[in-house]
């Protein structure tokens, strides 16, 4: 297993958000600032890695008939852990992400990886899969969030970078801006991969 | 056979109209309003805004088509028309970059992304305006007083909205002014300064058969009826129907934006529903919504319902009626 | 802690019991073979098998009454896979490709009239029998291009339909789409074909096309086993095809209406042999 | 005068002034002229030639016999020698079976033809005479008349409608016929009324022919025939629209006029019926308008079936300027011909020559959804939606949008600012739907 | 009564689940290609949401709160919703094959529809009463359906148009959704709350 190619797979070729169209809800909802995006990305990555490991370890003892409910319960447990940890240590971020923390449970990426990868592969490679997929998700979130924060607020990671002369385009941090940003990002990705 | 002839499917004659001709008609119909608009707000600034909007539209259309290797269609006048309509929807004292940006947004995300003329589901000019309104609420609501050119953020609609929001009633001093709405004297969108020019332009379009009466009549009619009902219930809180019709962008919307061919229903019945929906939503947003003006939103909302309306109002084909006698 | 375990366990248990009972009570059978076959099929829904889409064909094969070798686009691999699922022996038919039997592009063939209208061969054919003077020639308006589910057909810069022999899967969609029946199915192994579809007599053909078959019989004389001439139109006998002999006949053709695709595609095509 | 009309449609400039004042002239036929008589000049099974090369035929003699019920015989239009029986270039631009006669210049009638008093004949005998005379709808559709006159038992017919609308621009043939030969028309109407056993007969005439309305009203007075003046609106002369305008009845979708108790006949057909029954003359001649921007002298002609279009044009002073298009029939529904060698048929109501500059060459643009086609459509369907679906090959969708109800009047295409050949897409859709239905 | 009305209007128009709250985007994008399926999906979501709102409300207040284990909310809710959806699917498949044909295919999609879980969590966060929860659920589902039906209508048209290659598929769908969301901004402030 080549870590570079794996990473490339997670970030580019099989990027969950930008290539496969998974995990869209949090990608749009929590990308109004780069900070939120990273917070969401890290939280989801954590859940992804843990659930991948546990499911991979238990893949032989879970009967295939009830595997989906079992997966969901495992994922939900980790989400609860993240929820509690964030509430305790990062109350502001927890508040900003709000309902989308519990909603990590139904993030299709996580269940998708569990079903497509972790339930068929060994623990170690499942963990790596979780890491790269999580990084891919985080990268996508940061990309969307960067566009939105820079255009919509004139800042990056909370730091004003475009100076005071810039009039922020409020639209970009509002819901329509999220849709437009991801639309153009996706189109750009398509264009780049078509030209390759 | 020495010479090959032309062969095509019947009919072999044509009425003569082209899309470009119709677009030109719309531009002609707008000219009086444009002239009045520029005149009322002091020639130079509004002219620059108008020019930049048109340039933004036409240049982005040409550039987009050039990049995609398509035939350049700015000659059909539709981009220019979008630019003019966009300008009429903006404060005459807008900053230059806003006019340009509005034009680009209108053409790129409002039209070309969908494949160009004929395929856009939303009115490009209104997309441009709404993007600007939401992005730059301050700049987009900094109006000028006609003739005096005094900078103000007040329009009759926002005055009423603020007053009602604060006190629950329209104060008498504002009420006294509302009567003069027909004759201008207020800051704000085009409707204030040239309501009559817009009506004349609209009638010209109907006469030229570019548009039909359905949408303007049902738009204005439903807005009138609904606002009249509210006014009759409580005239101290809700302004009169005449006030509603002649303020903001209602006339412009009813004659020029809601009648946009591409984004509105094709069946006459659908057009009536479309117009009525626009009128009702406009009044509801004005009276109860967060924004003082609702014409642009209501038309965009109805644009999104156009395919459904078209489907629901498909005419009953000939010969489907049950035989009488 | 105990409350948590108990209640969550309770909810889980309850849900499991309900689902378990429901699964028994509401069980609906699905043929696993059908699903396996559907997964094995290419999923192009091209209809070459004669069934409405891949799922229709999967159902038919699973019922055991239909030959598993009807999927031409899938080729040998798919047939073998299906045969394996069904537990029968695979019989793979000789792969076929479609060929546009015409080289009369807008340089070489005369037009009957100037056509204005919908760019579609079927529609143009309805108007005075199509703009080409030749009654069988390719109209080049691209109805077959639209019909091809595999993107294997292009219209050359000179207005002639050409089929890529590599991309063609033999699904016959173009054959039924063409209003002039100028596309024919041929064995993929044969690369020499008579590219003309006019049954008119020699002088008439010469009148409207520089590259049409005039029925002169020269190819037949050079290679009797490979060529036949019927109704003033030469044809390759694919049953007794032989590359060398076919080329011998091809070289004799005075109008060059016989082409070996190994030498290249007609002028203006972007396809490479 | 209150004018009746239908819903939808439009009003193209009629350009009738060029020929409406011109009296009908006989298009001459000289010795040695070739007449190409196509064996399929009607809707239905083609007739089968019963003469062979070298035979001498007389004017009015049967040269091809009908095959099947929906078919009619074909007659020689003049006397002369059959020089070949072979496929010739036909109206549709392809080669179709034809009998070619070389005129002997004598124009000798077949002596076996004889007329009869319709009052002494039964309905069936009249119908037989009509069929034997080869009479078909003269409006251009060329549906065999005897079939139209034989509705099934369960269809009660109470209206005979005569189509004198001539809503196609340029054409004035029916107009002139009504002005010059009203008695022949009325005679035919009376025969048709007797065959159908109906009390009520209405002649529909568009208001742009006031002289014809006046004349026909006067001539019909007291003979149980009404004249209905109609608004000038295209396609007023389409069967279903005409019935609606005159009676307020709608022909059911997918049905025929007889399904609402009506039979529609062209005025020209009525005249031909009169000739056939009373005088025994088969359908070998008809009135046609030769007009258009590329004709020197537009005229109304009495032509012989089988005369090449070129002869007709020649008699009208020939073509002028650069010829771009030849149209058989009217400009709205007529078919473009590939050459002037194409012979006139029983359905040739007009020959229009358009100059090069008049040919519509604008490329098809994107639909801007102006809705003009929807408002113009007399069948109340959505032409542009159907065209759009057809373009994408979505034939089932097109069928759901009632593509089959299109009457191909061409109004949508005439009015379309994007110059989309809507009607061609509709024909494509209809063809595909029919093919699909056959397959199922 | 006005309270219910406000909840309804707010959840359908102002805070539309899809266009303003970004909930349920996956099925929104996936199922809005055709109008008929969009309507079917809308009906299925409405039904499931209403039932889920009721069940989760009961669980929250009669089990989780009783035992003081609110932190298990996520696990309990998702468990219940997943089972519920599967149960509904099985029942429909057996009892009405016709309904299953038109509706059933959407049911598995609903399990991972964050709108359902989001709704359940929101109900508890806002502290709605049982009846309010149900009203909110119905409003949210209607809003979801409305957005999806409008979207499907537009997409049926847009997808047939000459959309630039790189925008085909998801990008143009997002762009359309963005413009719809833009239009729905007009409802902002329509009701306070």
PDB file of N, CA, C and O in Angstrom, chain B residues 168-193:
ATOM      1  N   UNK B 168     -46.502  49.864  14.144  1.00  0.00           N
ATOM      2  CA  UNK B 168     -47.694  49.114  13.767  1.00  0.00           C
ATOM      3  C   UNK B 168     -48.628  49.925  12.885  1.00  0.00           C
ATOM      4  O   UNK B 168     -49.649  49.427  12.435  1.00  0.00           O
ATOM      5  N   UNK B 169     -48.280  51.191  12.656  1.00  0.00           N
ATOM      6  CA  UNK B 169     -49.134  52.019  11.819  1.00  0.00           C
ATOM      7  C   UNK B 169     -48.290  52.813  10.839  1.00  0.00           C
ATOM      8  O   UNK B 169     -47.104  53.046  11.068  1.00  0.00           O
ATOM      9  N   UNK B 170     -48.925  53.244   9.759  1.00  0.00           N
ATOM     10  CA  UNK B 170     -48.237  54.178   8.867  1.00  0.00           C
ATOM     11  C   UNK B 170     -48.449  55.558   9.458  1.00  0.00           C
ATOM     12  O   UNK B 170     -49.592  56.000   9.606  1.00  0.00           O
ATOM     13  N   UNK B 171     -47.372  56.257   9.828  1.00  0.00           N
ATOM     14  CA  UNK B 171     -47.560  57.584  10.414  1.00  0.00           C
ATOM     15  C   UNK B 171     -48.190  58.529   9.400  1.00  0.00           C
ATOM     16  O   UNK B 171     -48.043  58.353   8.189  1.00  0.00           O
ATOM     17  N   UNK B 172     -48.871  59.527   9.945  1.00  0.00           N
ATOM     18  CA  UNK B 172     -49.611  60.422   9.063  1.00  0.00           C
ATOM     19  C   UNK B 172     -48.721  61.154   8.086  1.00  0.00           C
ATOM     20  O   UNK B 172     -49.099  61.359   6.933  1.00  0.00           O
ATOM     21  N   UNK B 173     -47.507  61.534   8.547  1.00  0.00           N
ATOM     22  CA  UNK B 173     -46.687  62.325   7.610  1.00  0.00           C
ATOM     23  C   UNK B 173     -46.260  61.498   6.406  1.00  0.00           C
ATOM     24  O   UNK B 173     -46.180  61.996   5.295  1.00  0.00           O
ATOM     25  N   UNK B 174     -46.015  60.224   6.630  1.00  0.00           N
ATOM     26  CA  UNK B 174     -45.694  59.381   5.478  1.00  0.00           C
ATOM     27  C   UNK B 174     -46.920  59.199   4.602  1.00  0.00           C
ATOM     28  O   UNK B 174     -46.875  59.285   3.373  1.00  0.00           O
ATOM     29  N   UNK B 175     -48.033  58.988   5.270  1.00  0.00           N
ATOM     30  CA  UNK B 175     -49.281  58.778   4.554  1.00  0.00           C
ATOM     31  C   UNK B 175     -49.587  59.944   3.629  1.00  0.00           C
ATOM     32  O   UNK B 175     -50.032  59.774   2.492  1.00  0.00           O
ATOM     33  N   UNK B 176     -49.300  61.121   4.133  1.00  0.00           N
ATOM     34  CA  UNK B 176     -49.589  62.311   3.342  1.00  0.00           C
ATOM     35  C   UNK B 176     -48.761  62.307   2.065  1.00  0.00           C
ATOM     36  O   UNK B 176     -49.218  62.730   1.010  1.00  0.00           O
ATOM     37  N   UNK B 177     -47.549  61.775   2.193  1.00  0.00           N
ATOM     38  CA  UNK B 177     -46.691  61.766   1.010  1.00  0.00           C
ATOM     39  C   UNK B 177     -47.104  60.697  -0.001  1.00  0.00           C
ATOM     40  O   UNK B 177     -46.825  60.818  -1.183  1.00  0.00           O
ATOM     41  N   UNK B 178     -47.727  59.640   0.510  1.00  0.00           N
ATOM     42  CA  UNK B 178     -48.006  58.506  -0.375  1.00  0.00           C
ATOM     43  C   UNK B 178     -48.859  58.902  -1.562  1.00  0.00           C
ATOM     44  O   UNK B 178     -48.755  58.317  -2.637  1.00  0.00           O
ATOM     45  N   UNK B 179     -49.697  59.926  -1.335  1.00  0.00           N
ATOM     46  CA  UNK B 179     -50.571  60.354  -2.422  1.00  0.00           C
ATOM     47  C   UNK B 179     -49.771  60.852  -3.613  1.00  0.00           C
ATOM     48  O   UNK B 179     -50.189  60.702  -4.763  1.00  0.00           O
ATOM     49  N   UNK B 180     -48.598  61.391  -3.339  1.00  0.00           N
ATOM     50  CA  UNK B 180     -47.832  61.984  -4.431  1.00  0.00           C
ATOM     51  C   UNK B 180     -46.963  60.970  -5.139  1.00  0.00           C
ATOM     52  O   UNK B 180     -46.127  61.306  -5.969  1.00  0.00           O
ATOM     53  N   UNK B 181     -47.162  59.717  -4.800  1.00  0.00           N
ATOM     54  CA  UNK B 181     -46.295  58.688  -5.345  1.00  0.00           C
ATOM     55  C   UNK B 181     -46.352  58.629  -6.876  1.00  0.00           C
ATOM     56  O   UNK B 181     -45.383  58.362  -7.556  1.00  0.00           O
ATOM     57  N   UNK B 182     -47.533  58.940  -7.394  1.00  0.00           N
ATOM     58  CA  UNK B 182     -47.713  58.894  -8.828  1.00  0.00           C
ATOM     59  C   UNK B 182     -46.809  59.891  -9.533  1.00  0.00           C
ATOM     60  O   UNK B 182     -46.477  59.715 -10.704  1.00  0.00           O
ATOM     61  N   UNK B 183     -46.458  60.933  -8.848  1.00  0.00           N
ATOM     62  CA  UNK B 183     -45.733  61.998  -9.525  1.00  0.00           C
ATOM     63  C   UNK B 183     -44.277  62.044  -9.108  1.00  0.00           C
ATOM     64  O   UNK B 183     -43.602  63.036  -9.256  1.00  0.00           O
ATOM     65  N   UNK B 184     -43.798  60.973  -8.570  1.00  0.00           N
ATOM     66  CA  UNK B 184     -42.386  60.916  -8.237  1.00  0.00           C
ATOM     67  C   UNK B 184     -42.086  61.648  -6.950  1.00  0.00           C
ATOM     68  O   UNK B 184     -42.949  61.845  -6.100  1.00  0.00           O
ATOM     69  N   UNK B 185     -40.841  62.053  -6.818  1.00  0.00           N
ATOM     70  CA  UNK B 185     -40.459  62.767  -5.615  1.00  0.00           C
ATOM     71  C   UNK B 185     -39.920  61.840  -4.562  1.00  0.00           C
ATOM     72  O   UNK B 185     -39.585  62.238  -3.462  1.00  0.00           O
ATOM     73  N   UNK B 186     -39.828  60.567  -4.874  1.00  0.00           N
ATOM     74  CA  UNK B 186     -39.280  59.618  -3.924  1.00  0.00           C
ATOM     75  C   UNK B 186     -38.018  58.979  -4.490  1.00  0.00           C
ATOM     76  O   UNK B 186     -37.849  58.874  -5.695  1.00  0.00           O
ATOM     77  N   UNK B 187     -37.181  58.525  -3.591  1.00  0.00           N
ATOM     78  CA  UNK B 187     -36.056  57.739  -4.046  1.00  0.00           C
ATOM     79  C   UNK B 187     -36.536  56.336  -4.367  1.00  0.00           C
ATOM     80  O   UNK B 187     -37.669  55.979  -4.048  1.00  0.00           O
ATOM     81  N   UNK B 188     -35.668  55.570  -4.977  1.00  0.00           N
ATOM     82  CA  UNK B 188     -36.050  54.187  -5.179  1.00  0.00           C
ATOM     83  C   UNK B 188     -35.956  53.761  -6.605  1.00  0.00           C
ATOM     84  O   UNK B 188     -35.318  54.403  -7.429  1.00  0.00           O
ATOM     85  N   UNK B 189     -36.590  52.634  -6.865  1.00  0.00           N
ATOM     86  CA  UNK B 189     -36.449  52.042  -8.171  1.00  0.00           C
ATOM     87  C   UNK B 189     -37.212  52.804  -9.219  1.00  0.00           C
ATOM     88  O   UNK B 189     -37.899  53.781  -8.950  1.00  0.00           O
ATOM     89  N   UNK B 190     -37.140  52.272 -10.374  1.00  0.00           N
ATOM     90  CA  UNK B 190     -37.663  52.919 -11.548  1.00  0.00           C
ATOM     91  C   UNK B 190     -39.148  53.255 -11.492  1.00  0.00           C
ATOM     92  O   UNK B 190     -39.578  54.275 -11.987  1.00  0.00           O
ATOM     93  N   UNK B 191     -39.899  52.352 -10.866  1.00  0.00           N
ATOM     94  CA  UNK B 191     -41.338  52.523 -10.889  1.00  0.00           C
ATOM     95  C   UNK B 191     -41.753  53.914 -10.457  1.00  0.00           C
ATOM     96  O   UNK B 191     -42.716  54.490 -10.964  1.00  0.00           O
ATOM     97  N   UNK B 192     -41.004  54.475  -9.520  1.00  0.00           N
ATOM     98  CA  UNK B 192     -41.372  55.757  -8.977  1.00  0.00           C
ATOM     99  C   UNK B 192     -41.290  56.863 -10.018  1.00  0.00           C
ATOM    100  O   UNK B 192     -42.158  57.720 -10.089  1.00  0.00           O
ATOM    101  N   UNK B 193     -40.214  56.815 -10.788  1.00  0.00           N
ATOM    102  CA  UNK B 193     -40.048  57.941 -11.687  1.00  0.00           C
ATOM    103  C   UNK B 193     -40.750  57.775 -13.010  1.00  0.00           C
ATOM    104  O   UNK B 193     -41.056  58.734 -13.683  1.00  0.00           O
TER     105      UNK B 193
END
